[in-house]
């Protein structure tokens, strides 16, 4: 399933699973590709290169073809039981004429190309996965990240930025404390957005250099050999952190 959503949607497409299923239509960038089982084609309309080799090594029942509406060109590939494309790519054709794999071709006065459309997402269990489709269009398009995937990437970046800057700071202080790769945001949420020093609320919308923005405070300060671990860090206002003398900016 793949559907183009109205313009105001936070993500431009709605999709399910790992790849298009027979009957799906991928409409992107003004180009439409539909996915159909091989059985809808008359035998004389199936390029001989596609049937060659079957059924010894693979099954024709598992072949899906993608049909590009604007040019009539087709792309044949095998899918597994889940409908996910396998590595068996049977080629692209204009009518019965084979097009070099993923090479540009001319049709209706324009240059087109088959390529792999990719969307990166995370599932309900937080695992990363990729939705992939063979599509045809006038240009390649970059991999799309869903908002959930982008948020996760930002979180992972925050974690490594924080850990790296803390490691750097420890080196400069000549300390050898433990460094945990923790997400400052997760600590802020754990502490309920309440400053653990002055016990008043921290406004999540404030950012550095606002004196009242959220920072990580080390219960045992870094300079005193404190670790950068979740049990030694807490949320505090930057101001409170400064007063205490354990400054560690998160960004
Ligand atoms: Zn405070």
Tab-separated table of N, CA and C in Angstrom, residues 1-126:
chain	number	residue	atom	x	y	z
A	1	UNK	N	0.846	-1.193	0.000
A	1	UNK	CA	0.000	0.000	0.000
A	1	UNK	C	0.881	1.242	0.000
A	2	UNK	N	0.575	2.160	-0.841
A	2	UNK	CA	1.329	3.409	-0.931
A	2	UNK	C	0.372	4.468	-1.452
A	3	UNK	N	0.290	5.585	-0.769
A	3	UNK	CA	-0.666	6.603	-1.159
A	3	UNK	C	-0.057	7.983	-0.942
A	4	UNK	N	-0.259	8.857	-1.901
A	4	UNK	CA	0.177	10.236	-1.742
A	4	UNK	C	-0.860	10.961	-0.892
A	5	UNK	N	-0.405	11.623	0.158
A	5	UNK	CA	-1.319	12.287	1.083
A	5	UNK	C	-1.478	13.762	0.726
A	6	UNK	N	-2.527	14.392	1.233
A	6	UNK	CA	-2.723	15.829	0.963
A	6	UNK	C	-1.511	16.648	1.410
A	7	UNK	N	-1.338	17.799	0.757
A	7	UNK	CA	-0.150	18.623	0.948
A	7	UNK	C	0.153	18.989	2.410
A	8	UNK	N	-0.922	19.189	3.205
A	8	UNK	CA	-0.696	19.652	4.577
A	8	UNK	C	-0.236	18.520	5.516
A	9	UNK	N	-0.156	17.286	5.017
A	9	UNK	CA	0.227	16.160	5.877
A	9	UNK	C	1.676	16.282	6.325
A	10	UNK	N	1.965	15.816	7.550
A	10	UNK	CA	3.338	15.921	8.053
A	10	UNK	C	4.326	15.077	7.245
A	11	UNK	N	3.875	13.962	6.691
A	11	UNK	CA	4.720	13.130	5.847
A	11	UNK	C	3.956	12.948	4.531
A	12	UNK	N	4.660	13.056	3.365
A	12	UNK	CA	3.917	13.095	2.101
A	12	UNK	C	3.225	11.796	1.687
A	13	UNK	N	3.622	10.659	2.277
A	13	UNK	CA	3.069	9.392	1.810
A	13	UNK	C	2.571	8.526	2.950
A	14	UNK	N	1.618	7.675	2.586
A	14	UNK	CA	1.165	6.656	3.511
A	14	UNK	C	1.609	5.330	2.909
A	15	UNK	N	2.216	4.463	3.708
A	15	UNK	CA	2.671	3.201	3.156
A	15	UNK	C	2.633	2.125	4.222
A	16	UNK	N	2.608	0.885	3.793
A	16	UNK	CA	2.570	-0.248	4.711
A	16	UNK	C	3.609	-1.268	4.303
A	17	UNK	N	4.160	-1.982	5.271
A	17	UNK	CA	5.066	-3.087	4.968
A	17	UNK	C	6.407	-2.625	4.452
A	18	UNK	N	7.023	-3.488	3.622
A	18	UNK	CA	8.404	-3.272	3.199
A	18	UNK	C	8.531	-2.869	1.732
A	19	UNK	N	7.461	-3.007	0.972
A	19	UNK	CA	7.525	-2.745	-0.467
A	19	UNK	C	6.098	-2.736	-1.011
A	20	UNK	N	5.923	-2.260	-2.248
A	20	UNK	CA	4.563	-2.259	-2.795
A	20	UNK	C	4.059	-3.693	-3.006
A	21	UNK	N	2.747	-3.858	-2.875
A	21	UNK	CA	2.115	-5.156	-3.130
A	21	UNK	C	1.376	-5.055	-4.462
A	22	UNK	N	1.136	-6.207	-5.115
A	22	UNK	CA	0.364	-6.139	-6.361
A	22	UNK	C	-0.930	-5.355	-6.155
A	23	UNK	N	-1.198	-4.435	-7.046
A	23	UNK	CA	-2.375	-3.589	-6.918
A	23	UNK	C	-2.019	-2.196	-6.410
A	24	UNK	N	-0.835	-2.066	-5.808
A	24	UNK	CA	-0.421	-0.755	-5.310
A	24	UNK	C	-0.044	0.173	-6.457
A	25	UNK	N	-0.114	1.452	-6.150
A	25	UNK	CA	0.292	2.485	-7.096
A	25	UNK	C	1.231	3.423	-6.342
A	26	UNK	N	2.414	3.624	-6.880
A	26	UNK	CA	3.328	4.592	-6.266
A	26	UNK	C	3.325	5.840	-7.128
A	27	UNK	N	2.815	6.909	-6.563
A	27	UNK	CA	2.738	8.163	-7.299
A	27	UNK	C	3.664	9.157	-6.631
A	28	UNK	N	4.733	9.487	-7.339
A	28	UNK	CA	5.676	10.444	-6.773
A	28	UNK	C	6.249	11.292	-7.870
A	29	UNK	N	6.439	12.551	-7.574
A	29	UNK	CA	7.107	13.467	-8.495
A	29	UNK	C	6.443	13.447	-9.869
A	30	UNK	N	5.131	13.333	-9.884
A	30	UNK	CA	4.383	13.375	-11.129
A	30	UNK	C	4.524	12.139	-11.992
A	31	UNK	N	4.999	11.058	-11.410
A	31	UNK	CA	5.217	9.832	-12.163
A	31	UNK	C	4.491	8.695	-11.448
A	32	UNK	N	3.806	7.835	-12.215
A	32	UNK	CA	2.989	6.792	-11.582
A	32	UNK	C	3.469	5.402	-11.978
A	33	UNK	N	3.749	4.571	-10.969
A	33	UNK	CA	4.176	3.197	-11.212
A	33	UNK	C	3.196	2.266	-10.497
A	34	UNK	N	2.625	1.296	-11.240
A	34	UNK	CA	1.701	0.334	-10.615
A	34	UNK	C	2.371	-1.038	-10.554
A	35	UNK	N	1.921	-1.853	-9.597
A	35	UNK	CA	2.537	-3.166	-9.350
A	35	UNK	C	1.495	-4.240	-9.578
A	36	UNK	N	1.833	-5.221	-10.427
A	36	UNK	CA	0.868	-6.243	-10.801
A	36	UNK	C	1.528	-7.613	-10.847
A	37	UNK	N	0.720	-8.681	-10.610
A	37	UNK	CA	1.295	-10.031	-10.736
A	37	UNK	C	1.493	-10.368	-12.212
A	38	UNK	N	2.449	-11.240	-12.480
A	38	UNK	CA	2.758	-11.618	-13.849
A	38	UNK	C	1.543	-12.237	-14.542
A	39	UNK	N	0.658	-12.860	-13.754
A	39	UNK	CA	-0.485	-13.596	-14.330
A	39	UNK	C	-1.452	-12.711	-15.109
A	40	UNK	N	-1.397	-11.403	-14.939
A	40	UNK	CA	-2.324	-10.552	-15.696
A	40	UNK	C	-1.832	-10.325	-17.139
A	41	UNK	N	-0.596	-10.708	-17.425
A	41	UNK	CA	-0.059	-10.514	-18.779
A	41	UNK	C	-0.320	-11.741	-19.646
A	42	UNK	N	-0.609	-11.506	-20.933
A	42	UNK	CA	-0.685	-12.614	-21.884
A	42	UNK	C	0.738	-13.141	-22.073
A	43	UNK	N	0.889	-14.470	-22.299
A	43	UNK	CA	2.241	-15.032	-22.429
A	43	UNK	C	3.076	-14.305	-23.484
A	44	UNK	N	2.445	-13.873	-24.599
A	44	UNK	CA	3.234	-13.221	-25.655
A	44	UNK	C	3.693	-11.816	-25.258
A	45	UNK	N	3.159	-11.283	-24.159
A	45	UNK	CA	3.584	-9.961	-23.710
A	45	UNK	C	4.659	-10.020	-22.613
A	46	UNK	N	5.055	-11.256	-22.299
A	46	UNK	CA	6.115	-11.399	-21.287
A	46	UNK	C	7.441	-11.581	-22.012
A	47	UNK	N	8.405	-10.692	-21.774
A	47	UNK	CA	9.705	-10.839	-22.449
A	47	UNK	C	10.322	-12.208	-22.160
A	48	UNK	N	10.942	-12.813	-23.176
A	48	UNK	CA	11.486	-14.165	-22.982
A	48	UNK	C	12.548	-14.197	-21.897
A	49	UNK	N	13.239	-13.066	-21.689
A	49	UNK	CA	14.289	-13.034	-20.656
A	49	UNK	C	13.693	-13.276	-19.267
A	50	UNK	N	12.417	-12.935	-19.103
A	50	UNK	CA	11.776	-13.079	-17.796
A	50	UNK	C	11.463	-14.541	-17.506
A	51	UNK	N	11.005	-15.280	-18.545
A	51	UNK	CA	10.625	-16.678	-18.316
A	51	UNK	C	11.830	-17.607	-18.358
A	52	UNK	N	12.914	-17.128	-18.922
A	52	UNK	CA	14.123	-17.935	-19.014
A	52	UNK	C	14.591	-18.324	-17.611
A	53	UNK	N	14.898	-19.581	-17.428
A	53	UNK	CA	15.413	-19.999	-16.119
A	53	UNK	C	14.327	-20.524	-15.196
A	54	UNK	N	13.098	-20.066	-15.350
A	54	UNK	CA	12.001	-20.581	-14.532
A	54	UNK	C	11.583	-21.935	-15.107
A	55	UNK	N	11.062	-22.896	-14.391
A	55	UNK	CA	10.811	-22.783	-12.954
A	55	UNK	C	11.858	-23.485	-12.101
A	56	UNK	N	13.023	-23.807	-12.676
A	56	UNK	CA	14.033	-24.560	-11.911
A	56	UNK	C	14.530	-23.787	-10.688
A	57	UNK	N	14.885	-22.549	-10.895
A	57	UNK	CA	15.533	-21.797	-9.825
A	57	UNK	C	14.577	-20.898	-9.058
A	58	UNK	N	13.454	-20.580	-9.669
A	58	UNK	CA	12.518	-19.689	-9.006
A	58	UNK	C	11.157	-19.888	-9.657
A	59	UNK	N	10.140	-19.272	-9.130
A	59	UNK	CA	8.793	-19.517	-9.617
A	59	UNK	C	8.201	-18.276	-10.274
A	60	UNK	N	7.566	-18.488	-11.413
A	60	UNK	CA	6.926	-17.360	-12.100
A	60	UNK	C	5.799	-16.748	-11.263
A	61	UNK	N	5.223	-17.575	-10.354
A	61	UNK	CA	4.157	-17.046	-9.476
A	61	UNK	C	4.671	-15.946	-8.565
A	62	UNK	N	5.978	-15.946	-8.339
A	62	UNK	CA	6.574	-14.978	-7.427
A	62	UNK	C	7.061	-13.733	-8.153
A	63	UNK	N	6.756	-13.652	-9.450
A	63	UNK	CA	7.242	-12.491	-10.191
A	63	UNK	C	6.203	-11.373	-10.184
A	64	UNK	N	6.649	-10.199	-9.840
A	64	UNK	CA	5.801	-9.012	-9.883
A	64	UNK	C	6.375	-8.121	-10.968
A	65	UNK	N	5.500	-7.435	-11.684
A	65	UNK	CA	6.071	-6.436	-12.574
A	65	UNK	C	5.513	-5.071	-12.243
A	66	UNK	N	6.406	-4.108	-12.337
A	66	UNK	CA	6.039	-2.719	-12.094
A	66	UNK	C	5.844	-2.081	-13.462
A	67	UNK	N	4.730	-1.417	-13.633
A	67	UNK	CA	4.413	-0.787	-14.916
A	67	UNK	C	4.394	0.722	-14.737
A	68	UNK	N	5.236	1.386	-15.515
A	68	UNK	CA	5.288	2.839	-15.423
A	68	UNK	C	4.258	3.425	-16.380
A	69	UNK	N	3.279	4.136	-15.855
A	69	UNK	CA	2.146	4.589	-16.668
A	69	UNK	C	2.539	5.563	-17.773
A	70	UNK	N	3.461	6.481	-17.491
A	70	UNK	CA	3.786	7.523	-18.469
A	70	UNK	C	4.504	6.980	-19.709
A	71	UNK	N	5.284	5.908	-19.534
A	71	UNK	CA	6.065	5.399	-20.670
A	71	UNK	C	5.667	3.989	-21.100
A	72	UNK	N	4.933	3.273	-20.238
A	72	UNK	CA	4.602	1.882	-20.534
A	72	UNK	C	5.779	0.944	-20.310
A	73	UNK	N	6.880	1.456	-19.771
A	73	UNK	CA	8.011	0.565	-19.527
A	73	UNK	C	7.738	-0.264	-18.278
A	74	UNK	N	8.391	-1.427	-18.211
A	74	UNK	CA	8.109	-2.362	-17.128
A	74	UNK	C	9.399	-2.809	-16.452
A	75	UNK	N	9.256	-3.247	-15.222
A	75	UNK	CA	10.387	-3.762	-14.461
A	75	UNK	C	9.910	-5.051	-13.804
A	76	UNK	N	10.621	-6.162	-14.047
A	76	UNK	CA	10.215	-7.464	-13.501
A	76	UNK	C	11.169	-7.878	-12.394
A	77	UNK	N	10.610	-8.373	-11.290
A	77	UNK	CA	11.469	-8.834	-10.198
A	77	UNK	C	10.741	-9.884	-9.382
A	78	UNK	N	11.504	-10.680	-8.669
A	78	UNK	CA	10.918	-11.730	-7.845
A	78	UNK	C	10.694	-11.205	-6.432
A	79	UNK	N	9.633	-11.688	-5.792
A	79	UNK	CA	9.388	-11.335	-4.384
A	79	UNK	C	9.358	-12.613	-3.549
A	80	UNK	N	9.604	-12.476	-2.233
A	80	UNK	CA	9.494	-13.643	-1.348
A	80	UNK	C	8.055	-13.776	-0.847
A	81	UNK	N	7.822	-14.704	0.109
A	81	UNK	CA	6.443	-14.966	0.579
A	81	UNK	C	5.791	-13.704	1.143
A	82	UNK	N	6.625	-12.808	1.714
A	82	UNK	CA	6.060	-11.599	2.325
A	82	UNK	C	5.804	-10.502	1.293
A	83	UNK	N	6.190	-10.762	0.029
A	83	UNK	CA	5.991	-9.743	-0.995
A	83	UNK	C	7.162	-8.791	-1.120
A	84	UNK	N	8.226	-9.066	-0.377
A	84	UNK	CA	9.410	-8.201	-0.424
A	84	UNK	C	10.292	-8.584	-1.618
A	85	UNK	N	10.748	-7.603	-2.402
A	85	UNK	CA	11.613	-7.939	-3.543
A	85	UNK	C	12.868	-8.689	-3.085
A	86	UNK	N	13.216	-9.727	-3.828
A	86	UNK	CA	14.454	-10.457	-3.537
A	86	UNK	C	15.540	-9.864	-4.439
A	87	UNK	N	16.713	-10.463	-4.420
A	87	UNK	CA	17.796	-9.940	-5.262
A	87	UNK	C	17.618	-10.340	-6.720
A	88	UNK	N	16.616	-11.186	-7.023
A	88	UNK	CA	16.415	-11.611	-8.407
A	88	UNK	C	15.675	-10.512	-9.188
A	89	UNK	N	16.454	-9.761	-9.910
A	89	UNK	CA	15.946	-8.647	-10.701
A	89	UNK	C	15.963	-9.104	-12.148
A	90	UNK	N	14.799	-9.186	-12.773
A	90	UNK	CA	14.725	-9.794	-14.108
A	90	UNK	C	14.819	-8.780	-15.240
A	91	UNK	N	14.968	-7.551	-14.898
A	91	UNK	CA	15.227	-6.565	-15.939
A	91	UNK	C	14.093	-5.596	-16.197
A	92	UNK	N	14.440	-4.582	-16.965
A	92	UNK	CA	13.478	-3.551	-17.328
A	92	UNK	C	13.287	-3.565	-18.831
A	93	UNK	N	12.073	-3.290	-19.258
A	93	UNK	CA	11.737	-3.423	-20.671
A	93	UNK	C	10.868	-2.268	-21.140
A	94	UNK	N	11.031	-1.972	-22.434
A	94	UNK	CA	10.114	-1.046	-23.091
A	94	UNK	C	9.452	-1.918	-24.148
A	95	UNK	N	8.190	-2.306	-23.898
A	95	UNK	CA	7.587	-3.356	-24.714
A	95	UNK	C	8.357	-4.633	-24.450
A	96	UNK	N	8.863	-5.289	-25.508
A	96	UNK	CA	9.648	-6.509	-25.303
A	96	UNK	C	11.146	-6.233	-25.415
A	97	UNK	N	11.489	-4.951	-25.593
A	97	UNK	CA	12.889	-4.580	-25.723
A	97	UNK	C	13.498	-4.312	-24.348
A	98	UNK	N	14.636	-4.973	-24.102
A	98	UNK	CA	15.273	-4.830	-22.797
A	98	UNK	C	16.001	-3.488	-22.682
A	99	UNK	N	15.862	-2.860	-21.524
A	99	UNK	CA	16.585	-1.617	-21.229
A	99	UNK	C	17.734	-2.008	-20.312
A	100	UNK	N	18.896	-1.425	-20.508
A	100	UNK	CA	20.013	-1.733	-19.600
A	100	UNK	C	19.588	-1.417	-18.170
A	101	UNK	N	19.954	-2.306	-17.268
A	101	UNK	CA	19.514	-2.184	-15.881
A	101	UNK	C	19.822	-0.800	-15.285
A	102	UNK	N	18.773	-0.150	-14.834
A	102	UNK	CA	18.837	1.177	-14.211
A	102	UNK	C	19.460	2.256	-15.102
A	103	UNK	N	19.595	1.970	-16.415
A	103	UNK	CA	20.175	2.969	-17.320
A	103	UNK	C	19.078	3.908	-17.811
A	104	UNK	N	19.426	5.158	-18.119
A	104	UNK	CA	18.419	6.078	-18.646
A	104	UNK	C	17.910	5.616	-20.007
A	105	UNK	N	16.659	5.910	-20.320
A	105	UNK	CA	16.111	5.588	-21.642
A	105	UNK	C	15.187	6.723	-22.081
A	106	UNK	N	15.006	6.810	-23.402
A	106	UNK	CA	14.176	7.878	-23.955
A	106	UNK	C	12.774	7.350	-24.235
A	107	UNK	N	11.767	8.123	-23.872
A	107	UNK	CA	10.388	7.784	-24.205
A	107	UNK	C	9.552	9.049	-24.114
A	108	UNK	N	8.672	9.229	-25.067
A	108	UNK	CA	7.796	10.402	-25.097
A	108	UNK	C	8.565	11.719	-24.934
A	109	UNK	N	9.714	11.794	-25.573
A	109	UNK	CA	10.457	13.051	-25.587
A	109	UNK	C	11.183	13.404	-24.306
A	110	UNK	N	11.248	12.448	-23.369
A	110	UNK	CA	11.961	12.739	-22.118
A	110	UNK	C	12.891	11.589	-21.776
A	111	UNK	N	13.801	11.859	-20.865
A	111	UNK	CA	14.708	10.807	-20.402
A	111	UNK	C	14.206	10.290	-19.059
A	112	UNK	N	14.067	8.958	-18.978
A	112	UNK	CA	13.547	8.336	-17.761
A	112	UNK	C	14.565	7.347	-17.234
A	113	UNK	N	14.308	6.896	-16.014
A	113	UNK	CA	15.213	5.923	-15.428
A	113	UNK	C	14.465	5.145	-14.351
A	114	UNK	N	14.721	3.836	-14.307
A	114	UNK	CA	14.215	3.054	-13.179
A	114	UNK	C	15.203	3.221	-12.032
A	115	UNK	N	14.724	3.281	-10.830
A	115	UNK	CA	15.600	3.396	-9.672
A	115	UNK	C	14.879	2.818	-8.461
A	116	UNK	N	15.576	2.761	-7.374
A	116	UNK	CA	14.967	2.236	-6.148
A	116	UNK	C	14.538	3.396	-5.268
A	117	UNK	N	13.268	3.394	-4.981
A	117	UNK	CA	12.719	4.396	-4.069
A	117	UNK	C	12.812	3.820	-2.658
A	118	UNK	N	13.315	4.623	-1.739
A	118	UNK	CA	13.570	4.102	-0.390
A	118	UNK	C	12.981	5.017	0.672
A	119	UNK	N	12.311	4.432	1.634
A	119	UNK	CA	11.816	5.184	2.786
A	119	UNK	C	12.348	4.501	4.038
A	120	UNK	N	12.970	5.271	4.915
A	120	UNK	CA	13.469	4.718	6.178
A	120	UNK	C	12.454	5.001	7.273
A	121	UNK	N	12.133	3.953	8.024
A	121	UNK	CA	11.138	4.115	9.085
A	121	UNK	C	11.528	3.225	10.271
A	122	UNK	N	10.810	3.398	11.386
A	122	UNK	CA	10.989	2.459	12.491
A	122	UNK	C	9.635	1.847	12.800
A	123	UNK	N	9.621	0.577	13.196
A	123	UNK	CA	8.358	-0.107	13.476
A	123	UNK	C	7.921	0.138	14.925
A	124	UNK	N	6.797	-0.483	15.324
A	124	UNK	CA	6.243	-0.258	16.667
A	124	UNK	C	7.226	-0.672	17.752
A	125	UNK	N	8.123	-1.636	17.433
A	125	UNK	CA	9.084	-2.099	18.438
A	125	UNK	C	10.371	-1.275	18.422
A	126	UNK	N	10.377	-0.223	17.596
A	126	UNK	CA	11.551	0.643	17.574
A	126	UNK	C	12.662	0.160	16.656
